[in-house]
Every structure is written in C-alpha cells, then in structure tokens.
mmCIF file of C-alpha atoms in Angstrom:
data_model
loop_
_atom_site.group_PDB
_atom_site.id
_atom_site.type_symbol
_atom_site.label_atom_id
_atom_site.label_comp_id
_atom_site.label_asym_id
_atom_site.label_seq_id
_atom_site.Cartn_x
_atom_site.Cartn_y
_atom_site.Cartn_z
ATOM 1 C CA THR A 1 -20.382 -12.373 -26.451
ATOM 2 C CA LEU A 2 -16.898 -12.024 -27.932
ATOM 3 C CA ILE A 3 -14.341 -10.864 -25.376
ATOM 4 C CA SER A 4 -10.936 -9.645 -26.499
ATOM 5 C CA ASN A 5 -9.068 -10.296 -23.204
ATOM 6 C CA TYR A 6 -6.966 -7.319 -24.268
ATOM 7 C CA GLY A 7 -5.078 -6.978 -20.985
ATOM 8 C CA ASP A 8 -4.155 -10.667 -20.866
ATOM 9 C CA LYS A 9 -1.575 -11.624 -23.491
ATOM 10 C CA THR A 10 -1.906 -15.312 -22.491
ATOM 11 C CA LEU A 11 -5.624 -15.169 -23.428
ATOM 12 C CA MET A 12 -6.416 -17.759 -20.766
ATOM 13 C CA ARG A 13 -7.057 -16.063 -17.418
ATOM 14 C CA ASN A 14 -10.814 -15.679 -17.907
ATOM 15 C CA LEU A 15 -11.239 -19.282 -19.015
ATOM 16 C CA LEU A 16 -9.101 -20.555 -16.145
ATOM 17 C CA ALA A 17 -11.311 -18.696 -13.658
ATOM 18 C CA PHE A 18 -14.413 -20.108 -15.333
ATOM 19 C CA HIS A 19 -13.013 -23.631 -15.024
ATOM 20 C CA ILE A 20 -12.290 -23.068 -11.332
ATOM 21 C CA SER A 21 -15.836 -21.776 -10.857
ATOM 22 C CA GLU A 22 -17.174 -24.982 -12.405
ATOM 23 C CA VAL A 23 -15.070 -27.386 -10.371
ATOM 24 C CA ILE A 24 -15.804 -25.756 -7.011
ATOM 25 C CA GLY A 25 -19.524 -25.940 -7.743
ATOM 26 C CA MET A 26 -20.891 -22.479 -8.479
ATOM 27 C CA PRO A 27 -24.575 -22.897 -9.485
ATOM 28 C CA TYR A 28 -23.896 -21.429 -12.917
ATOM 29 C CA THR A 29 -20.663 -20.656 -14.745
ATOM 30 C CA PRO A 30 -20.728 -18.960 -18.167
ATOM 31 C CA TYR A 31 -19.664 -21.265 -20.979
ATOM 32 C CA GLY A 32 -16.549 -20.084 -22.767
ATOM 33 C CA ARG A 33 -13.956 -21.145 -25.312
ATOM 34 C CA SER A 34 -11.277 -19.486 -27.418
ATOM 35 C CA VAL A 35 -11.988 -18.831 -31.103
ATOM 36 C CA ASP A 36 -10.119 -17.199 -33.966
ATOM 37 C CA VAL A 37 -12.259 -14.487 -35.571
ATOM 38 C CA ILE A 38 -12.097 -13.890 -39.302
ATOM 39 C CA LEU A 39 -14.282 -11.097 -40.721
ATOM 40 C CA ASN A 40 -14.631 -10.655 -44.484
ATOM 41 C CA GLY A 41 -11.523 -12.752 -44.984
ATOM 42 C CA GLU A 42 -9.394 -10.733 -42.535
ATOM 43 C CA TYR A 43 -8.001 -12.254 -39.339
ATOM 44 C CA LYS A 44 -9.129 -10.155 -36.353
ATOM 45 C CA GLY A 45 -7.476 -12.048 -33.518
ATOM 46 C CA CYS A 46 -8.317 -14.652 -30.885
ATOM 47 C CA TYR A 47 -11.394 -13.941 -28.778
ATOM 48 C CA GLN A 48 -13.310 -15.630 -25.998
ATOM 49 C CA LEU A 49 -16.751 -16.757 -27.133
ATOM 50 C CA CYS A 50 -18.957 -17.063 -24.068
ATOM 51 C CA ASP A 51 -22.406 -16.748 -22.567
ATOM 52 C CA GLN A 52 -23.876 -13.348 -21.880
ATOM 53 C CA ILE A 53 -24.983 -13.300 -18.251
ATOM 54 C CA GLU A 54 -28.768 -13.214 -18.302
ATOM 55 C CA VAL A 55 -31.870 -14.709 -16.717
ATOM 56 C CA ASN A 56 -32.495 -18.031 -18.428
ATOM 57 C CA LYS A 57 -33.297 -21.546 -17.211
ATOM 58 C CA ASN A 58 -29.835 -22.641 -18.405
ATOM 59 C CA ARG A 59 -28.001 -19.590 -17.057
ATOM 60 C CA VAL A 60 -29.169 -17.540 -14.052
ATOM 61 C CA ASN A 61 -32.116 -19.788 -13.313
ATOM 62 C CA ILE A 62 -34.662 -17.532 -11.621
ATOM 63 C CA ASP A 63 -38.180 -16.375 -12.510
ATOM 64 C CA GLU A 64 -38.195 -13.748 -15.217
ATOM 65 C CA MET A 65 -40.233 -10.748 -14.121
ATOM 66 C CA GLU A 66 -43.273 -9.492 -15.990
ATOM 67 C CA THR A 67 -44.476 -5.894 -15.892
ATOM 68 C CA SER A 68 -47.558 -7.184 -14.064
ATOM 69 C CA ASP A 69 -45.442 -8.523 -11.166
ATOM 70 C CA ILE A 70 -45.876 -5.524 -8.881
ATOM 71 C CA SER A 71 -47.329 -6.960 -5.675
ATOM 72 C CA GLY A 72 -47.361 -9.993 -3.408
ATOM 73 C CA GLU A 73 -44.931 -12.860 -3.903
ATOM 74 C CA ALA A 74 -44.618 -12.049 -7.611
ATOM 75 C CA LEU A 75 -42.855 -8.799 -6.704
ATOM 76 C CA THR A 76 -40.158 -10.675 -4.754
ATOM 77 C CA GLY A 77 -38.306 -11.980 -7.809
ATOM 78 C CA GLY A 78 -36.444 -12.938 -9.648
ATOM 79 C CA TYR A 79 -33.919 -10.147 -9.905
ATOM 80 C CA LEU A 80 -30.373 -9.941 -11.236
ATOM 81 C CA TRP A 81 -28.141 -7.012 -10.337
ATOM 82 C CA GLU A 82 -24.489 -6.023 -10.487
ATOM 83 C CA ILE A 83 -22.420 -4.146 -7.937
ATOM 84 C CA ASP A 84 -20.969 -1.923 -10.615
ATOM 85 C CA ALA A 85 -18.451 0.911 -10.404
ATOM 86 C CA TYR A 86 -19.931 2.315 -13.634
ATOM 87 C CA ALA A 87 -23.563 2.040 -12.574
ATOM 88 C CA ASP A 88 -24.120 5.792 -12.859
ATOM 89 C CA GLN A 89 -23.701 5.432 -16.627
ATOM 90 C CA GLU A 90 -26.717 3.120 -16.771
ATOM 91 C CA VAL A 91 -30.439 3.896 -16.838
ATOM 92 C CA SER A 92 -31.622 1.373 -14.240
ATOM 93 C CA TRP A 93 -29.379 1.798 -11.204
ATOM 94 C CA PHE A 94 -29.182 3.111 -7.626
ATOM 95 C CA ASN A 95 -26.704 3.994 -4.903
ATOM 96 C CA SER A 96 -27.134 1.979 -1.718
ATOM 97 C CA ASN A 97 -27.376 3.628 1.686
ATOM 98 C CA HIS A 98 -23.647 2.985 2.075
ATOM 99 C CA ASN A 99 -22.857 4.396 -1.357
ATOM 100 C CA ILE A 100 -22.423 1.148 -3.267
ATOM 101 C CA PRO A 101 -23.452 1.652 -6.936
ATOM 102 C CA VAL A 102 -25.745 -1.082 -8.241
ATOM 103 C CA THR A 103 -27.016 -1.704 -11.777
ATOM 104 C CA ILE A 104 -30.263 -3.653 -12.118
ATOM 105 C CA LYS A 105 -29.677 -6.113 -14.960
ATOM 106 C CA SER A 106 -33.015 -7.939 -14.898
ATOM 107 C CA PRO A 107 -35.721 -6.851 -15.397
ATOM 108 C CA ASP A 108 -34.056 -4.773 -18.084
ATOM 109 C CA GLU A 109 -34.256 -1.002 -18.150
ATOM 110 C CA GLU A 110 -37.062 -0.964 -20.749
ATOM 111 C CA ASP A 111 -39.392 -3.228 -18.794
ATOM 112 C CA ILE A 112 -38.742 -2.662 -15.107
ATOM 113 C CA THR A 113 -41.551 -0.983 -13.176
ATOM 114 C CA PRO A 114 -41.170 1.602 -10.390
ATOM 115 C CA GLU A 115 -42.431 -0.990 -7.888
ATOM 116 C CA GLN A 116 -39.755 -3.452 -8.968
ATOM 117 C CA SER A 117 -36.978 -0.838 -8.885
ATOM 118 C CA LYS A 118 -37.961 0.147 -5.363
ATOM 119 C CA TYR A 119 -38.130 -3.482 -4.257
ATOM 120 C CA VAL A 120 -34.582 -4.230 -5.456
ATOM 121 C CA ALA A 121 -33.140 -1.109 -3.813
ATOM 122 C CA ASP A 122 -34.980 -1.769 -0.552
ATOM 123 C CA PHE A 123 -33.860 -5.398 -0.482
ATOM 124 C CA PHE A 124 -30.224 -4.529 -1.211
ATOM 125 C CA ASN A 125 -30.202 -1.882 1.525
ATOM 126 C CA LYS A 126 -31.743 -4.355 3.962
ATOM 127 C CA MET A 127 -29.058 -6.909 3.116
ATOM 128 C CA GLU A 128 -26.335 -4.307 3.439
ATOM 129 C CA GLU A 129 -27.549 -3.089 6.833
ATOM 130 C CA THR A 130 -27.751 -6.668 8.086
ATOM 131 C CA VAL A 131 -24.142 -7.289 7.052
ATOM 132 C CA TYR A 132 -23.029 -4.016 8.625
ATOM 133 C CA ALA A 133 -24.562 -5.010 11.956
ATOM 134 C CA THR A 134 -21.815 -7.647 12.229
ATOM 135 C CA TYR A 135 -19.111 -5.064 11.579
ATOM 136 C CA PHE A 136 -20.128 -2.918 14.507
ATOM 137 C CA ASP A 137 -19.542 -5.746 16.991
ATOM 138 C CA ASN A 138 -23.207 -6.279 17.727
ATOM 139 C CA LYS A 139 -22.705 -10.039 17.498
ATOM 140 C CA ASP A 140 -25.665 -9.978 15.140
ATOM 141 C CA TYR A 141 -25.105 -12.684 12.575
ATOM 142 C CA GLY A 142 -28.429 -12.246 10.836
ATOM 143 C CA TRP A 143 -26.603 -11.767 7.524
ATOM 144 C CA ARG A 144 -26.622 -15.571 7.163
ATOM 145 C CA SER A 145 -30.359 -15.529 6.473
ATOM 146 C CA ILE A 146 -30.264 -12.792 3.806
ATOM 147 C CA LEU A 147 -26.888 -13.336 2.067
ATOM 148 C CA ASP A 148 -26.240 -16.888 0.885
ATOM 149 C CA ALA A 149 -22.968 -17.938 2.502
ATOM 150 C CA GLU A 150 -22.178 -20.768 0.055
ATOM 151 C CA THR A 151 -22.192 -18.758 -3.158
ATOM 152 C CA PHE A 152 -20.570 -15.732 -1.511
ATOM 153 C CA LEU A 153 -17.745 -17.884 -0.152
ATOM 154 C CA LYS A 154 -17.122 -19.643 -3.468
ATOM 155 C CA HIS A 155 -17.110 -16.329 -5.323
ATOM 156 C CA PHE A 156 -14.747 -14.915 -2.700
ATOM 157 C CA LEU A 157 -12.374 -17.886 -3.014
ATOM 158 C CA ILE A 158 -12.100 -17.521 -6.799
ATOM 159 C CA GLY A 159 -11.447 -13.788 -6.533
ATOM 160 C CA GLU A 160 -8.990 -14.243 -3.692
ATOM 161 C CA LEU A 161 -7.078 -17.087 -5.334
ATOM 162 C CA SER A 162 -6.702 -15.143 -8.581
ATOM 163 C CA GLY A 163 -6.107 -11.731 -7.008
ATOM 164 C CA ASN A 164 -8.844 -10.259 -9.183
ATOM 165 C CA THR A 165 -8.549 -6.469 -9.366
ATOM 166 C CA ASP A 166 -12.209 -6.291 -10.432
ATOM 167 C CA THR A 167 -13.600 -8.331 -7.548
ATOM 168 C CA TYR A 168 -16.237 -6.172 -5.862
ATOM 169 C CA TRP A 169 -15.659 -3.525 -8.488
ATOM 170 C CA SER A 170 -17.995 -5.646 -10.585
ATOM 171 C CA VAL A 171 -20.010 -8.441 -8.933
ATOM 172 C CA TYR A 172 -23.238 -10.132 -9.969
ATOM 173 C CA GLN A 173 -25.906 -11.160 -7.487
ATOM 174 C CA TYR A 174 -29.430 -12.496 -7.883
ATOM 175 C CA LYS A 175 -32.577 -13.118 -5.861
ATOM 176 C CA LYS A 176 -35.146 -15.852 -6.317
ATOM 177 C CA ARG A 177 -38.897 -15.393 -6.040
ATOM 178 C CA GLY A 178 -40.298 -16.166 -2.621
ATOM 179 C CA GLU A 179 -36.876 -16.170 -0.903
ATOM 180 C CA ASP A 180 -35.514 -13.384 1.271
ATOM 181 C CA LYS A 181 -31.912 -14.122 0.285
ATOM 182 C CA ALA A 182 -29.283 -12.884 -2.189
ATOM 183 C CA TYR A 183 -26.991 -15.263 -4.048
ATOM 184 C CA THR A 184 -23.589 -14.167 -5.359
ATOM 185 C CA GLY A 185 -22.440 -14.942 -8.899
ATOM 186 C CA PRO A 186 -21.873 -15.874 -11.581
ATOM 187 C CA VAL A 187 -18.162 -15.047 -11.909
ATOM 188 C CA TRP A 188 -17.090 -12.590 -14.584
ATOM 189 C CA ASP A 189 -14.112 -10.509 -15.745
ATOM 190 C CA PHE A 190 -10.759 -12.099 -14.876
ATOM 191 C CA ASP A 191 -8.409 -10.715 -17.527
ATOM 192 C CA LEU A 192 -6.542 -8.638 -14.919
ATOM 193 C CA THR A 193 -5.724 -11.417 -12.448
ATOM 194 C CA LEU A 194 -2.930 -13.798 -11.437
ATOM 195 C CA GLY A 195 -0.239 -11.116 -11.260
ATOM 196 C CA LEU A 196 -1.798 -8.456 -13.503
ATOM 197 C CA PRO A 197 -1.392 -5.537 -13.229
ATOM 198 C CA LYS A 198 2.051 -6.042 -11.748
ATOM 199 C CA ASP A 199 2.060 -2.826 -9.724
ATOM 200 C CA ALA A 200 -1.281 -3.470 -7.989
ATOM 201 C CA SER A 201 -1.668 -4.570 -4.381
ATOM 202 C CA PHE A 202 -3.791 -7.443 -5.706
ATOM 203 C CA SER A 203 -0.612 -8.929 -7.218
ATOM 204 C CA GLN A 204 0.950 -9.614 -3.823
ATOM 205 C CA LEU A 205 1.592 -13.292 -3.151
ATOM 206 C CA GLU A 206 0.917 -13.365 0.584
ATOM 207 C CA GLY A 207 -2.005 -12.347 2.784
ATOM 208 C CA PHE A 208 -5.555 -11.444 1.870
ATOM 209 C CA ARG A 209 -6.175 -9.351 -1.223
ATOM 210 C CA MET A 210 -9.841 -8.486 -0.840
ATOM 211 C CA PHE A 211 -9.921 -6.636 2.450
ATOM 212 C CA ASN A 212 -10.179 -3.304 0.686
ATOM 213 C CA THR A 213 -13.919 -4.045 0.637
ATOM 214 C CA ILE A 214 -15.660 -3.499 3.927
ATOM 215 C CA TRP A 215 -18.080 -6.396 3.460
ATOM 216 C CA PHE A 216 -15.241 -8.806 4.075
ATOM 217 C CA GLU A 217 -14.317 -7.134 7.331
ATOM 218 C CA GLN A 218 -17.873 -7.687 8.517
ATOM 219 C CA LEU A 219 -18.164 -11.315 7.519
ATOM 220 C CA PHE A 220 -14.794 -12.269 8.966
ATOM 221 C CA ARG A 221 -16.053 -11.088 12.345
ATOM 222 C CA ASP A 222 -18.469 -13.995 12.277
ATOM 223 C CA PRO A 223 -16.790 -17.196 13.610
ATOM 224 C CA TYR A 224 -19.170 -19.271 11.483
ATOM 225 C CA PHE A 225 -17.925 -17.693 8.268
ATOM 226 C CA VAL A 226 -14.270 -17.858 9.327
ATOM 227 C CA ASP A 227 -14.565 -21.564 10.117
ATOM 228 C CA MET A 228 -16.449 -22.159 6.878
ATOM 229 C CA TYR A 229 -13.728 -20.369 4.916
ATOM 230 C CA ILE A 230 -10.826 -22.240 6.533
ATOM 231 C CA THR A 231 -12.482 -25.652 6.249
ATOM 232 C CA ARG A 232 -13.499 -25.153 2.621
ATOM 233 C CA TYR A 233 -10.142 -23.707 1.557
ATOM 234 C CA GLU A 234 -8.154 -26.531 3.163
ATOM 235 C CA PHE A 235 -10.383 -29.128 1.491
ATOM 236 C CA LEU A 236 -10.219 -27.532 -1.952
ATOM 237 C CA ARG A 237 -6.436 -27.052 -1.828
ATOM 238 C CA LYS A 238 -6.095 -30.817 -1.440
ATOM 239 C CA ASN A 239 -8.355 -31.428 -4.414
ATOM 240 C CA VAL A 240 -9.490 -29.109 -7.227
ATOM 241 C CA LEU A 241 -7.415 -26.143 -6.052
ATOM 242 C CA SER A 242 -4.222 -28.150 -5.618
ATOM 243 C CA GLU A 243 -1.156 -26.965 -7.488
ATOM 244 C CA LYS A 244 -1.205 -30.164 -9.576
ATOM 245 C CA PHE A 245 -4.798 -29.601 -10.688
ATOM 246 C CA LEU A 246 -4.358 -25.877 -11.371
ATOM 247 C CA PHE A 247 -1.143 -26.385 -13.350
ATOM 248 C CA GLY A 248 -3.005 -29.057 -15.302
ATOM 249 C CA LEU A 249 -5.681 -26.507 -16.219
ATOM 250 C CA ILE A 250 -2.970 -24.142 -17.451
ATOM 251 C CA ASP A 251 -1.307 -26.880 -19.510
ATOM 252 C CA ASP A 252 -4.675 -27.806 -21.041
ATOM 253 C CA ALA A 253 -5.328 -24.159 -21.921
ATOM 254 C CA VAL A 254 -1.908 -23.798 -23.544
ATOM 255 C CA GLU A 255 -2.505 -26.926 -25.606
ATOM 256 C CA GLU A 256 -5.972 -25.788 -26.695
ATOM 257 C CA LEU A 257 -4.816 -22.295 -27.672
ATOM 258 C CA GLY A 258 -1.745 -23.551 -29.503
ATOM 259 C CA ASP A 259 -0.444 -20.997 -32.002
ATOM 260 C CA ALA A 260 -3.458 -18.714 -31.439
ATOM 261 C CA ILE A 261 -1.643 -16.766 -28.708
ATOM 262 C CA GLU A 262 1.248 -15.838 -31.008
ATOM 263 C CA ARG A 263 -1.078 -15.028 -33.924
ATOM 264 C CA ASN A 264 -3.218 -12.758 -31.767
ATOM 265 C CA ASN A 265 -0.324 -10.927 -30.153
ATOM 266 C CA THR A 266 1.365 -10.436 -33.508
ATOM 267 C CA LYS A 267 -1.872 -9.014 -34.911
ATOM 268 C CA TRP A 268 -2.183 -6.490 -32.075
ATOM 269 C CA ALA A 269 1.531 -5.933 -31.372
ATOM 270 C CA ASP A 270 1.334 -2.191 -32.079
ATOM 271 C CA THR A 271 -1.694 -1.451 -29.835
#
C-alpha cells in the first residue's frame, strides 16, 4: 500500500509507531518505509510504502480459511477482523451485542460462508461478554483465557504512549485455528498521534488517554492486568521506551527522510 500520511506533516508518526511495535515484540508489524513517488515524470509527494494487513505466513500467520471449512476444528480459524467505526459500509460485518461494529477481513467478503460469519460473530460476542463480566464486579477474570493479555497489552501501550485518536476506533484482531482466544494486532494508522489533533483529549500529556473505551475499564479491574501493565511499562521505559531510545528513533527518521519532508509539504501546500 501507499499511504499519504496527509494529516502528519512530519511524515514519520506511522513509521515511528511501527518501530515501537517491533521493538516491544508484537508478533507481526507491517513493514514500512518512506518513498518519493513519481508518476509519468511528475513528482507526487512522499508516501509510506508498507504491507497490506492480510493473512499470510509472513504477516498475520494463521490458517487461511477455505469455503469447505464449515464444521469441526476447521471452522474455528483462522479469522482476521477489525473493530471498525466504518464497518457498516462494508459487506462482511456485524454489530456485537454491545454495539461494537466489526468488519471481517479474512475470509474475504467474496469467499466467507454463512457458517464462518456466524462463528466469528458468536466468538466475538462470547469474548465481549467475558470481558464485561469483569466490569460488573463479578470478580470473574475469565477474559484471560479468551483475550490474549500479551498482545492486547502491547497494543494498548503503543496506543497509549502515542495518544492515538484512532485506537479502538480501528483495531485489528485475529484468531488461530483450534484456539479459543483472540489476539490483538497488528498496529495500524498512527498519522494522528503524538499531539495531533491539538484540540483532542488524546493530546493531553498526563493521565490515561484510552479510558473512553469501556474495555479498558473492565480490564483495569483485574489486579493481574494492572500489575502486568505497571511491571511491563516500568521495564520498557528503562529500555526501548526510554526517552533516549525514542528520541533516537525520531533522529533516525529525520535523517532518512531528509529533504523529502520539505518537498512533500511544498507539493501539497495549497491542500
């Protein structure tokens, strides 16, 4: 894919988030780099060339469903879906029992069977209800067995650190065959982060940014998740999320982009 990063005049926020995803150990992070695009001899600007998120052994590494996978263990996966504010504009989508719009990304809309569509919706609703049980003070922490804590926490940390306005407006998750568990990721869409837009609550420098999403309220009622979050954050801030390391990533990005930032912004100065 070629991404314009239109809202980010530095052209580096997406790539910075991808680098952070890599260093904190997300199972898969889309490859990306900045490229100048010239079409028919005309300069079109600086874009981000990166992986499309898809099921592939080198990307989201899960079993790819066949139309014949409609029963038994074969029906259990793999699946890739997106919590997606624009899901109602898609063909293959559903609203969860708690009104969360979800787009089924794989199997794709042309190949997915009714059995597979129902399985994804039923599984998501089961996961959601299990998470909600924690919220209502039932001391039921069964969510740990159906929502992978590691990938959810890492995804949360990247969104929280960057103040991503699109976190949980657009989130990818996937499910492996034979496992009754959802994994969160890969990361995507970070052009409006790190202080953008300036008038958004996500741009605040202190306190949590992501508690507008009720899932977080549930999980932070679980002492296990709270301890996991604190321990992991303190460790990472001394290492790959230290100011020295993060500023180094920014310096590297500035050096790599060079004059491309000025060329791009001059090209699109009137838009």
